[in-house]
PDB file of C-alpha atoms in Angstrom:
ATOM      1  CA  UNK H   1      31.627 -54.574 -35.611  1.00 60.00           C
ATOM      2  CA  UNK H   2      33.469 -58.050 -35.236  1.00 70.00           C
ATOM      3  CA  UNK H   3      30.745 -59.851 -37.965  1.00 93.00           C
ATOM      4  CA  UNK H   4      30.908 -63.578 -37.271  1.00 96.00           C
ATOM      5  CA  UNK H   5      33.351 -65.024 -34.725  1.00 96.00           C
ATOM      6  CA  UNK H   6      34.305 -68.315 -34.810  1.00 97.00           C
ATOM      7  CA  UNK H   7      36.419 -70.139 -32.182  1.00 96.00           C
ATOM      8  CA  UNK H   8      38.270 -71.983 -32.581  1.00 97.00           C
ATOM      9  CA  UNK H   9      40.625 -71.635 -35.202  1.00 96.00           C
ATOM     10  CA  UNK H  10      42.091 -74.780 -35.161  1.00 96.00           C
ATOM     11  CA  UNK H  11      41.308 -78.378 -34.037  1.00 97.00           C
ATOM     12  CA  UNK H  12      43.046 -81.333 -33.571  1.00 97.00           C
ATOM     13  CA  UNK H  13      40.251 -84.517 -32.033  1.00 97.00           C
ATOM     14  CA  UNK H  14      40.498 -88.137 -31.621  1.00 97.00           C
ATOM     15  CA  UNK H  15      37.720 -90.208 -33.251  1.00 98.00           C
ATOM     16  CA  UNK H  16      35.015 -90.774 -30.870  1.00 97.00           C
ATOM     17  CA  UNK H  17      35.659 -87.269 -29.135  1.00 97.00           C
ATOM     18  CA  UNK H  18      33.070 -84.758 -29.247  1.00 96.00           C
ATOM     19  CA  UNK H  19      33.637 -81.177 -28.953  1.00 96.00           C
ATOM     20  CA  UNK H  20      31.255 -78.027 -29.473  1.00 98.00           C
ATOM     21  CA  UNK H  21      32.101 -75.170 -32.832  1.00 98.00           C
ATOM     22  CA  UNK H  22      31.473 -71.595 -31.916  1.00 98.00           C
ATOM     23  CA  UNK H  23      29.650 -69.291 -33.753  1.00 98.00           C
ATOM     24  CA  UNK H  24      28.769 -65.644 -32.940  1.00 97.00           C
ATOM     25  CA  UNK H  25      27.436 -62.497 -34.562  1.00 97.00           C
ATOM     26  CA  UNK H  26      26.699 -59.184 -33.883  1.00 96.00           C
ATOM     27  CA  UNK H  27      24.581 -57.839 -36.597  1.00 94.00           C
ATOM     28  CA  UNK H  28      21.407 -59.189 -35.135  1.00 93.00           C
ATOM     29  CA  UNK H  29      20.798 -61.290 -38.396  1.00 93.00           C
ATOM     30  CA  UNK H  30      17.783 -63.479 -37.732  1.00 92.00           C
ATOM     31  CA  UNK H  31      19.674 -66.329 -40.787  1.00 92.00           C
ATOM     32  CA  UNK H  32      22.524 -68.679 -39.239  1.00 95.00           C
ATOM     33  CA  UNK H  33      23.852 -71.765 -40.767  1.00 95.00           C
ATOM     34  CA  UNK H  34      27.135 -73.854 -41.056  1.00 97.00           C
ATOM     35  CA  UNK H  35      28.873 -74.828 -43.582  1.00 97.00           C
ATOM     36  CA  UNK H  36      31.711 -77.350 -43.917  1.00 97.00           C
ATOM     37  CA  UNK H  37      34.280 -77.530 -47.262  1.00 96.00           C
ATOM     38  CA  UNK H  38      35.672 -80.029 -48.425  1.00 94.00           C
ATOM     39  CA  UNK H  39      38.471 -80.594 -51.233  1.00 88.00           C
ATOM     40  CA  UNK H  40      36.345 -81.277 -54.651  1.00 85.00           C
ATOM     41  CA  UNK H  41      33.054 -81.470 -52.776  1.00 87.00           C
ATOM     42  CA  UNK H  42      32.663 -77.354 -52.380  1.00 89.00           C
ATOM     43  CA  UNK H  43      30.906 -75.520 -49.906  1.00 94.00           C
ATOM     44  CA  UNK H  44      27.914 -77.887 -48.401  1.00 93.00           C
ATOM     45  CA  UNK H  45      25.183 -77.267 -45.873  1.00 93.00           C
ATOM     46  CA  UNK H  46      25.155 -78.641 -42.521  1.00 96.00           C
ATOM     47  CA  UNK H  47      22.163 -77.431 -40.646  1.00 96.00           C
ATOM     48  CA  UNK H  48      20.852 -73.572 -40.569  1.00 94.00           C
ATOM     49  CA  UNK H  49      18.260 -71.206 -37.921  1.00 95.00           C
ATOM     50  CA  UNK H  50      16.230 -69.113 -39.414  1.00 92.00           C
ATOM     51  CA  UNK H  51      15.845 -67.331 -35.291  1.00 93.00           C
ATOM     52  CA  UNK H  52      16.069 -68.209 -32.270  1.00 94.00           C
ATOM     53  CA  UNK H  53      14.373 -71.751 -31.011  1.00 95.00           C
ATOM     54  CA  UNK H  54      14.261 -72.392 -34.879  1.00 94.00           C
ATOM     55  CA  UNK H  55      16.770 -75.173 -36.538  1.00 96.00           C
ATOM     56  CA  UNK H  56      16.490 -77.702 -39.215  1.00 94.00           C
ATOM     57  CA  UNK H  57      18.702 -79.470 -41.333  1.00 94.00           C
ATOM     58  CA  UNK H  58      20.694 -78.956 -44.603  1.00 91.00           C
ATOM     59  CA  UNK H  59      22.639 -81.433 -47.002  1.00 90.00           C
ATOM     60  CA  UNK H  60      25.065 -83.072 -44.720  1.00 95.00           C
ATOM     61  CA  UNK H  61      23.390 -82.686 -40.787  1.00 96.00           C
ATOM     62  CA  UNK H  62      24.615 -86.396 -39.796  1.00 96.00           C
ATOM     63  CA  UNK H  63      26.766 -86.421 -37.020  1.00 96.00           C
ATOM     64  CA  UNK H  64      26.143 -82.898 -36.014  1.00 97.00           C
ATOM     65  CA  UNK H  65      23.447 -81.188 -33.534  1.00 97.00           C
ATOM     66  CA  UNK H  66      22.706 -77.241 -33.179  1.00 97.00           C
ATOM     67  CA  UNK H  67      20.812 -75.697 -31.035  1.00 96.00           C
ATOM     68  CA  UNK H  68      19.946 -71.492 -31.217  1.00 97.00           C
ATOM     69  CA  UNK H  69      18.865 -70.327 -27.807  1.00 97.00           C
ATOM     70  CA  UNK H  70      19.686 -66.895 -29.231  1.00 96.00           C
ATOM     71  CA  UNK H  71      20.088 -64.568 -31.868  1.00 96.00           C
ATOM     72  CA  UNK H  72      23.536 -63.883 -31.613  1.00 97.00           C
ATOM     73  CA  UNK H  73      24.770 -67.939 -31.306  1.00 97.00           C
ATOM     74  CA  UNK H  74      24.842 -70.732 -33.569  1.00 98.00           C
ATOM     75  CA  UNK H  75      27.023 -73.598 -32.068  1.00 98.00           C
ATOM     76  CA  UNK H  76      27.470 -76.861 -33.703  1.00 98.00           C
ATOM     77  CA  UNK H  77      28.440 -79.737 -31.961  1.00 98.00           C
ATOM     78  CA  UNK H  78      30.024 -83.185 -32.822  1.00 96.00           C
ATOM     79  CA  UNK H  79      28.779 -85.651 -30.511  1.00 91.00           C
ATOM     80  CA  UNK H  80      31.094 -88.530 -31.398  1.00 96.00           C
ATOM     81  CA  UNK H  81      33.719 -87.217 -34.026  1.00 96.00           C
ATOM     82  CA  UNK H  82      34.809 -89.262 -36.858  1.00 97.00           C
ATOM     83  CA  UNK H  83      37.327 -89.278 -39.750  1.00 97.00           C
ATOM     84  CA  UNK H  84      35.404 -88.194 -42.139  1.00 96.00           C
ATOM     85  CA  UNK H  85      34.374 -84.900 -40.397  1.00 97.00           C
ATOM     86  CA  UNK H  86      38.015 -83.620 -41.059  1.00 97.00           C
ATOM     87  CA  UNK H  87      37.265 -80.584 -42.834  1.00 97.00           C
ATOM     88  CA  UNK H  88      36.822 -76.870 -42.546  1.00 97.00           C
ATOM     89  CA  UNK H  89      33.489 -75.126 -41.035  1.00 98.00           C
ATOM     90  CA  UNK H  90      32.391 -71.865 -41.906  1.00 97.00           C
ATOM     91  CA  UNK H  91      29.751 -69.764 -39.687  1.00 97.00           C
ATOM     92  CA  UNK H  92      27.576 -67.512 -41.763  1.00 96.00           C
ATOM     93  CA  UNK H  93      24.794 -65.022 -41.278  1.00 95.00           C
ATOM     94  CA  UNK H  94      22.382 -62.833 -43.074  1.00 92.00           C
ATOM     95  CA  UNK H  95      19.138 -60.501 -42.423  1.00 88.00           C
ATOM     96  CA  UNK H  96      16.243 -63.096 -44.287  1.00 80.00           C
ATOM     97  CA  UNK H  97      14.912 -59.356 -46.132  1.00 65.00           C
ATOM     98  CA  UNK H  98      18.233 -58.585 -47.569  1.00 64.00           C
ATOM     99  CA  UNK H  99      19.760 -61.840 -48.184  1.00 71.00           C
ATOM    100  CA  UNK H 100      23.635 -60.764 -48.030  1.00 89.00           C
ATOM    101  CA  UNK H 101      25.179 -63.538 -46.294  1.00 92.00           C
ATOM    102  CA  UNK H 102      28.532 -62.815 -43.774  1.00 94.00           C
ATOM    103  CA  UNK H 103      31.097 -65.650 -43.554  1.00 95.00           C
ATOM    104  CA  UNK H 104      32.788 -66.390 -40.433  1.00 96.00           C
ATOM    105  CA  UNK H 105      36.682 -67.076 -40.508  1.00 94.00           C
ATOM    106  CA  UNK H 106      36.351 -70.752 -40.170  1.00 96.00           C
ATOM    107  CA  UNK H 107      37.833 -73.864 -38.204  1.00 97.00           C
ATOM    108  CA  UNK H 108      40.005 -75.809 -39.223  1.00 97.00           C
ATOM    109  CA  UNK H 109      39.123 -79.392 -37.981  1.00 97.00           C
ATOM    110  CA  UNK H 110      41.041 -82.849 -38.160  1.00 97.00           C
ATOM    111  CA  UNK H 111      40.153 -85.941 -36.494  1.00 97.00           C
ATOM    112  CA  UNK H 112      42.636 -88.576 -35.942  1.00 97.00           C
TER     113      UNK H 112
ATOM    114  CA  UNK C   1      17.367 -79.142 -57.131  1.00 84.00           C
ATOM    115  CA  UNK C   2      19.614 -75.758 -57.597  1.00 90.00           C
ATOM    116  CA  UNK C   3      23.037 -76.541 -59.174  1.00 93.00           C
ATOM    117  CA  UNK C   4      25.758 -74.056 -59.241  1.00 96.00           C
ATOM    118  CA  UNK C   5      28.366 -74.388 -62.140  1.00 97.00           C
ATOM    119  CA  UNK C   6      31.268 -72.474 -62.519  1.00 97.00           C
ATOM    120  CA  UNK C   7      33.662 -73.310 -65.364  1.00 94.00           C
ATOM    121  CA  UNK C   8      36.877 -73.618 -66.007  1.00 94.00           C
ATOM    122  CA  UNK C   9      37.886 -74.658 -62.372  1.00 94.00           C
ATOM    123  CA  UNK C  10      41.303 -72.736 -62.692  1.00 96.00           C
ATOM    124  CA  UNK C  11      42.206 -70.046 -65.016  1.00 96.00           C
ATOM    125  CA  UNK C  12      46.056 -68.411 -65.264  1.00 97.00           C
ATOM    126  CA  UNK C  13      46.354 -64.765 -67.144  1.00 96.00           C
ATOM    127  CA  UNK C  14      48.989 -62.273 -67.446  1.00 97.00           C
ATOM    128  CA  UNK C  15      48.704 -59.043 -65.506  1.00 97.00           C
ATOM    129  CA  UNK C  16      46.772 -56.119 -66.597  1.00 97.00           C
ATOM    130  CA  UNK C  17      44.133 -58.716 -68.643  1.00 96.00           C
ATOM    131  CA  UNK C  18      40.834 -58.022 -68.568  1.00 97.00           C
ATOM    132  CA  UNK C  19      38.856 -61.002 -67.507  1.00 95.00           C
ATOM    133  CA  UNK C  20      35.516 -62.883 -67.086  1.00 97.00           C
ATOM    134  CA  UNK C  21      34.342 -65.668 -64.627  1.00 97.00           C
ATOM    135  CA  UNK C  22      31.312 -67.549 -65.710  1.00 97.00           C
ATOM    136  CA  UNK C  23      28.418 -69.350 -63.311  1.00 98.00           C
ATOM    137  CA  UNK C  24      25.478 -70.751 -64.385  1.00 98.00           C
ATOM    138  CA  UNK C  25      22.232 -72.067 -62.161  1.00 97.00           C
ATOM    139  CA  UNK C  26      19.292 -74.382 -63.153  1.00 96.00           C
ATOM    140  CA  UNK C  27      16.512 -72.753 -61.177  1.00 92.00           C
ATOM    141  CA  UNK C  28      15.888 -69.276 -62.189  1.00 92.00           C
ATOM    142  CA  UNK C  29      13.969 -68.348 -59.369  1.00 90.00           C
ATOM    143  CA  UNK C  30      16.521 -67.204 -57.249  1.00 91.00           C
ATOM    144  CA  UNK C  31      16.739 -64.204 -54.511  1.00 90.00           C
ATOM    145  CA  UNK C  32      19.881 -62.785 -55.105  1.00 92.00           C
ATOM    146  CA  UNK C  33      23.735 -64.135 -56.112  1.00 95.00           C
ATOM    147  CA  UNK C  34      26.149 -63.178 -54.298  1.00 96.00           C
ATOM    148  CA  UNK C  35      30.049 -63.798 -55.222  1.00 98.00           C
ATOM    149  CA  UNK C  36      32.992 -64.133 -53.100  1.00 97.00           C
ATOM    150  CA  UNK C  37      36.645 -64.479 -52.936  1.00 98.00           C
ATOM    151  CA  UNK C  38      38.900 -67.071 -51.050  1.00 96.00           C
ATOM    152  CA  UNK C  39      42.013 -66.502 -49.926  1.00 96.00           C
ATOM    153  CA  UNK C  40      43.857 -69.904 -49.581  1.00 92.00           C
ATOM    154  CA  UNK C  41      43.530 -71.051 -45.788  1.00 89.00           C
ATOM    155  CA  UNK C  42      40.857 -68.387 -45.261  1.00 92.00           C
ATOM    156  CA  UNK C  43      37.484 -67.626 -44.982  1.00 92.00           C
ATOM    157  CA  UNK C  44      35.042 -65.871 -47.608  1.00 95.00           C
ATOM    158  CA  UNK C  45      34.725 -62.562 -48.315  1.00 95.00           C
ATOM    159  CA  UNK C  46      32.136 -61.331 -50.003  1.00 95.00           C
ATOM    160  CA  UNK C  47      32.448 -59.233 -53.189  1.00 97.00           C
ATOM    161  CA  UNK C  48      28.954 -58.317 -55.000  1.00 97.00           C
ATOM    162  CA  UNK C  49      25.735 -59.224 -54.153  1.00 95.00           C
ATOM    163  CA  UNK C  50      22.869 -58.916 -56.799  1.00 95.00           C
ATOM    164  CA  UNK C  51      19.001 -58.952 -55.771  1.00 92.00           C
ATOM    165  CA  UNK C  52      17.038 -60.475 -58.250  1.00 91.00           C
ATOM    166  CA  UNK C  53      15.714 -57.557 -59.265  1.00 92.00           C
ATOM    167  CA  UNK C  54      18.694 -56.560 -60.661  1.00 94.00           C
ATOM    168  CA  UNK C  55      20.899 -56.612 -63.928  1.00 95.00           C
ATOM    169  CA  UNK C  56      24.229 -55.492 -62.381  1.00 96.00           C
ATOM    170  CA  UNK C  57      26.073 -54.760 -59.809  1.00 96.00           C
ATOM    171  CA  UNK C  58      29.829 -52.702 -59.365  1.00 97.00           C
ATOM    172  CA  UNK C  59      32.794 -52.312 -56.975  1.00 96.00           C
ATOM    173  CA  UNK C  60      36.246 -50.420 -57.644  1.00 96.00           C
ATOM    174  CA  UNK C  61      37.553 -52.951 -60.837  1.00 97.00           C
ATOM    175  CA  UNK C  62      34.400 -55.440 -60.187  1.00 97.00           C
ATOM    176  CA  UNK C  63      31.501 -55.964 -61.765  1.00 98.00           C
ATOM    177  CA  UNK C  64      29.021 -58.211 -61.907  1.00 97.00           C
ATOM    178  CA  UNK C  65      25.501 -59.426 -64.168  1.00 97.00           C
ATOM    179  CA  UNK C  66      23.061 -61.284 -63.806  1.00 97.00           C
ATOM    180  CA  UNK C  67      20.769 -62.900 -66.173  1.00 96.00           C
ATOM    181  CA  UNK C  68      17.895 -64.760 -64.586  1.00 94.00           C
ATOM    182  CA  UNK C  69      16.219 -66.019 -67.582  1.00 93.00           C
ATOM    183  CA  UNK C  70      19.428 -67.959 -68.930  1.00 95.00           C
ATOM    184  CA  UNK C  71      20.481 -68.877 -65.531  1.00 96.00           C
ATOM    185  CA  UNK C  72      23.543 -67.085 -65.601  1.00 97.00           C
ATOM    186  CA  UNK C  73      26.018 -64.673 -63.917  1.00 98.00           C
ATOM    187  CA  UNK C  74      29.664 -62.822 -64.815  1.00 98.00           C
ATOM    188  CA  UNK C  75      31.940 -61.326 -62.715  1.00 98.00           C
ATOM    189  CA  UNK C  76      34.104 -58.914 -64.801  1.00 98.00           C
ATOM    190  CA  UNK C  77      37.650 -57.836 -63.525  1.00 98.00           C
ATOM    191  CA  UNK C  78      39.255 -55.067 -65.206  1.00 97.00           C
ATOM    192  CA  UNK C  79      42.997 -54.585 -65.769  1.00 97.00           C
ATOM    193  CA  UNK C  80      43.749 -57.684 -63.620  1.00 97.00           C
ATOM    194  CA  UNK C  81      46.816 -57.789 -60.770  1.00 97.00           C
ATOM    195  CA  UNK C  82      48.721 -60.637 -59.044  1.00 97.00           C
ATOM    196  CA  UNK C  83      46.726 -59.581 -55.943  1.00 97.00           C
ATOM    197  CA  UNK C  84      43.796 -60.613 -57.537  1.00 98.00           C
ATOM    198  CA  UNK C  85      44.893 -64.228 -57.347  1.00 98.00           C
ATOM    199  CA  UNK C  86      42.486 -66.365 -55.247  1.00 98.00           C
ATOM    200  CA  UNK C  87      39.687 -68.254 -55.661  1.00 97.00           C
ATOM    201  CA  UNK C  88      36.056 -67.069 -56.504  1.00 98.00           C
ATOM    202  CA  UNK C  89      32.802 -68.566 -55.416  1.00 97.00           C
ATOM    203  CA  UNK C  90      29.536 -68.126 -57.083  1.00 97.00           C
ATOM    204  CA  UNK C  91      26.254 -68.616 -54.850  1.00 96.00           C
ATOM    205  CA  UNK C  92      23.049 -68.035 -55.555  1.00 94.00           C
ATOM    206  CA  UNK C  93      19.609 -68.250 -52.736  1.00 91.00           C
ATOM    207  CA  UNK C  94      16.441 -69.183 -53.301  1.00 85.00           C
ATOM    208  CA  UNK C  95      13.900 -67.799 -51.602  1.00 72.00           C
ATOM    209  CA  UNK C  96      14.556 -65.473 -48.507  1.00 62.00           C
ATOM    210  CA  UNK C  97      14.612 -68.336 -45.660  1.00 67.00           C
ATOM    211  CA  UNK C  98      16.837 -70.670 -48.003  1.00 70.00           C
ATOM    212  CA  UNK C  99      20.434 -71.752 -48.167  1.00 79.00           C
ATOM    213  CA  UNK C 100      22.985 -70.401 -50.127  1.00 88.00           C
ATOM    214  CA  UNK C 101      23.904 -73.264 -52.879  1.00 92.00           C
ATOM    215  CA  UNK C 102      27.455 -73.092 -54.118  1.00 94.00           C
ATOM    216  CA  UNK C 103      29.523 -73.617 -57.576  1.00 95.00           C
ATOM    217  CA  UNK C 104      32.852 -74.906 -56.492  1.00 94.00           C
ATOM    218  CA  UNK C 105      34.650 -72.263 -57.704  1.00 96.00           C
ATOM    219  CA  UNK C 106      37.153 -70.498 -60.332  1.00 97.00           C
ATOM    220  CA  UNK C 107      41.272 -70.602 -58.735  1.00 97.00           C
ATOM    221  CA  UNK C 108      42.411 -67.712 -60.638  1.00 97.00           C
ATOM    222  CA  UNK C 109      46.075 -66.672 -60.906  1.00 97.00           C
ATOM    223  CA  UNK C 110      47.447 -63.694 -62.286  1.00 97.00           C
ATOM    224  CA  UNK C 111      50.831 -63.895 -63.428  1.00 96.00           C
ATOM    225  CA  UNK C 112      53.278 -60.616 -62.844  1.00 95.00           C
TER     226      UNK C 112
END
């Protein structure tokens, strides 16, 4: 099993850019969310799907938009990238029954 | 609100200590806590994961407790090892559609 896939790795934007995260998993977990961490700020949520046609929003959703047309994608797209959405996004899923969340590998995202 | 705390924010021990990492949460009624290690410049992996049914949980030189009723968790390494060196995240959900909320984490280093 390959878990949770993210692509791409690494990022490089200029502000006002947009650009779309990838997010895929295989374990047919109905729970997807993503995460972005920041130095001193931790791990904090950006938006989450609880299955397929289902979104809504975590701590930090400004500036993003996800969609989940199925079970096995989450992606996460900046519409018009700014500054202050330099940071590092994780992809995670779990089953809702057993609650173990799988982390992604991450992207690594700066915007000039 | 939940709140995650995990103090201190970096710890440095000799090889072959035993060791504990604390985390505390303000809302007991949590789902499970899960910890996981970080890797600098990677993604999470995840460790132990304790329902809330449980008291403990163990893996190889790992183990962790969990106390609802005081709000708080340990994760126990034995006989400690420079490999060991990373940094460890505490999360705890609430409720089985929530998010994960996170304490910002222990950097341990074990010196050889």
């Amino acid at each position: 099993n390959a878990g949770v896939t993210q692509t791409p790795k690494f990022q490089v934007l200029k502000t006002g850019q947009s650009m779309t995260l990838q997010c895929a998993q295989d374990m047919n977990h109905e729970y997807m969310s993503w995460y972005r961490q920041d130095p001193g700020m931790g791990l904090r949520l950006i938006h989450y799907s609880v299955g397929a046609g289902i979104t809504d929003q975590g701590e930090v959703p400004n500036g993003y938009n996800v969609s989940r047309s199925t079970t096995e994608d989450f992606p996460l797209r900046l519409l018009s990238a700014a500054p202050s959405q330099t940071s590092v996004y994780f992809c995670a899923s779990s089953y809702i029954s057993q609650g173990g969340y799988t982390f992604g590998s991450g992207t690594r995202l700066t915007v000039v | 609100k939940q709140e995650v705390t995990q103090i201190p924010a970096a710890l440095s021990v000799p090889e072959g200590e035993n060791l504990v990492l604390n985390c505390s949460f303000t809302d007991s009624a949590i789902y499970n806590l899960q910890w996981f290690r970080q890797d600098p410049g990677k993604g999470l992996t995840s460790l132990l994961l304790i329902q809330s049914s449980q008291r403990e949980q163990t893996s190889g030189r790992l183990n962790a407790s969990l106390d609802k009723s005081s709000g708080r968790s340990t994760l126990y390494i034995a006989a400690s090892q420079p490999g060991d060196s990373a940094t460890y995240l505490c999360a705890v959900r609430t409720g089985a559609n929530s998010k994960l909320t996170f304490g910002k984490g222990i950097t341990l280093s074990v010196r050889p």
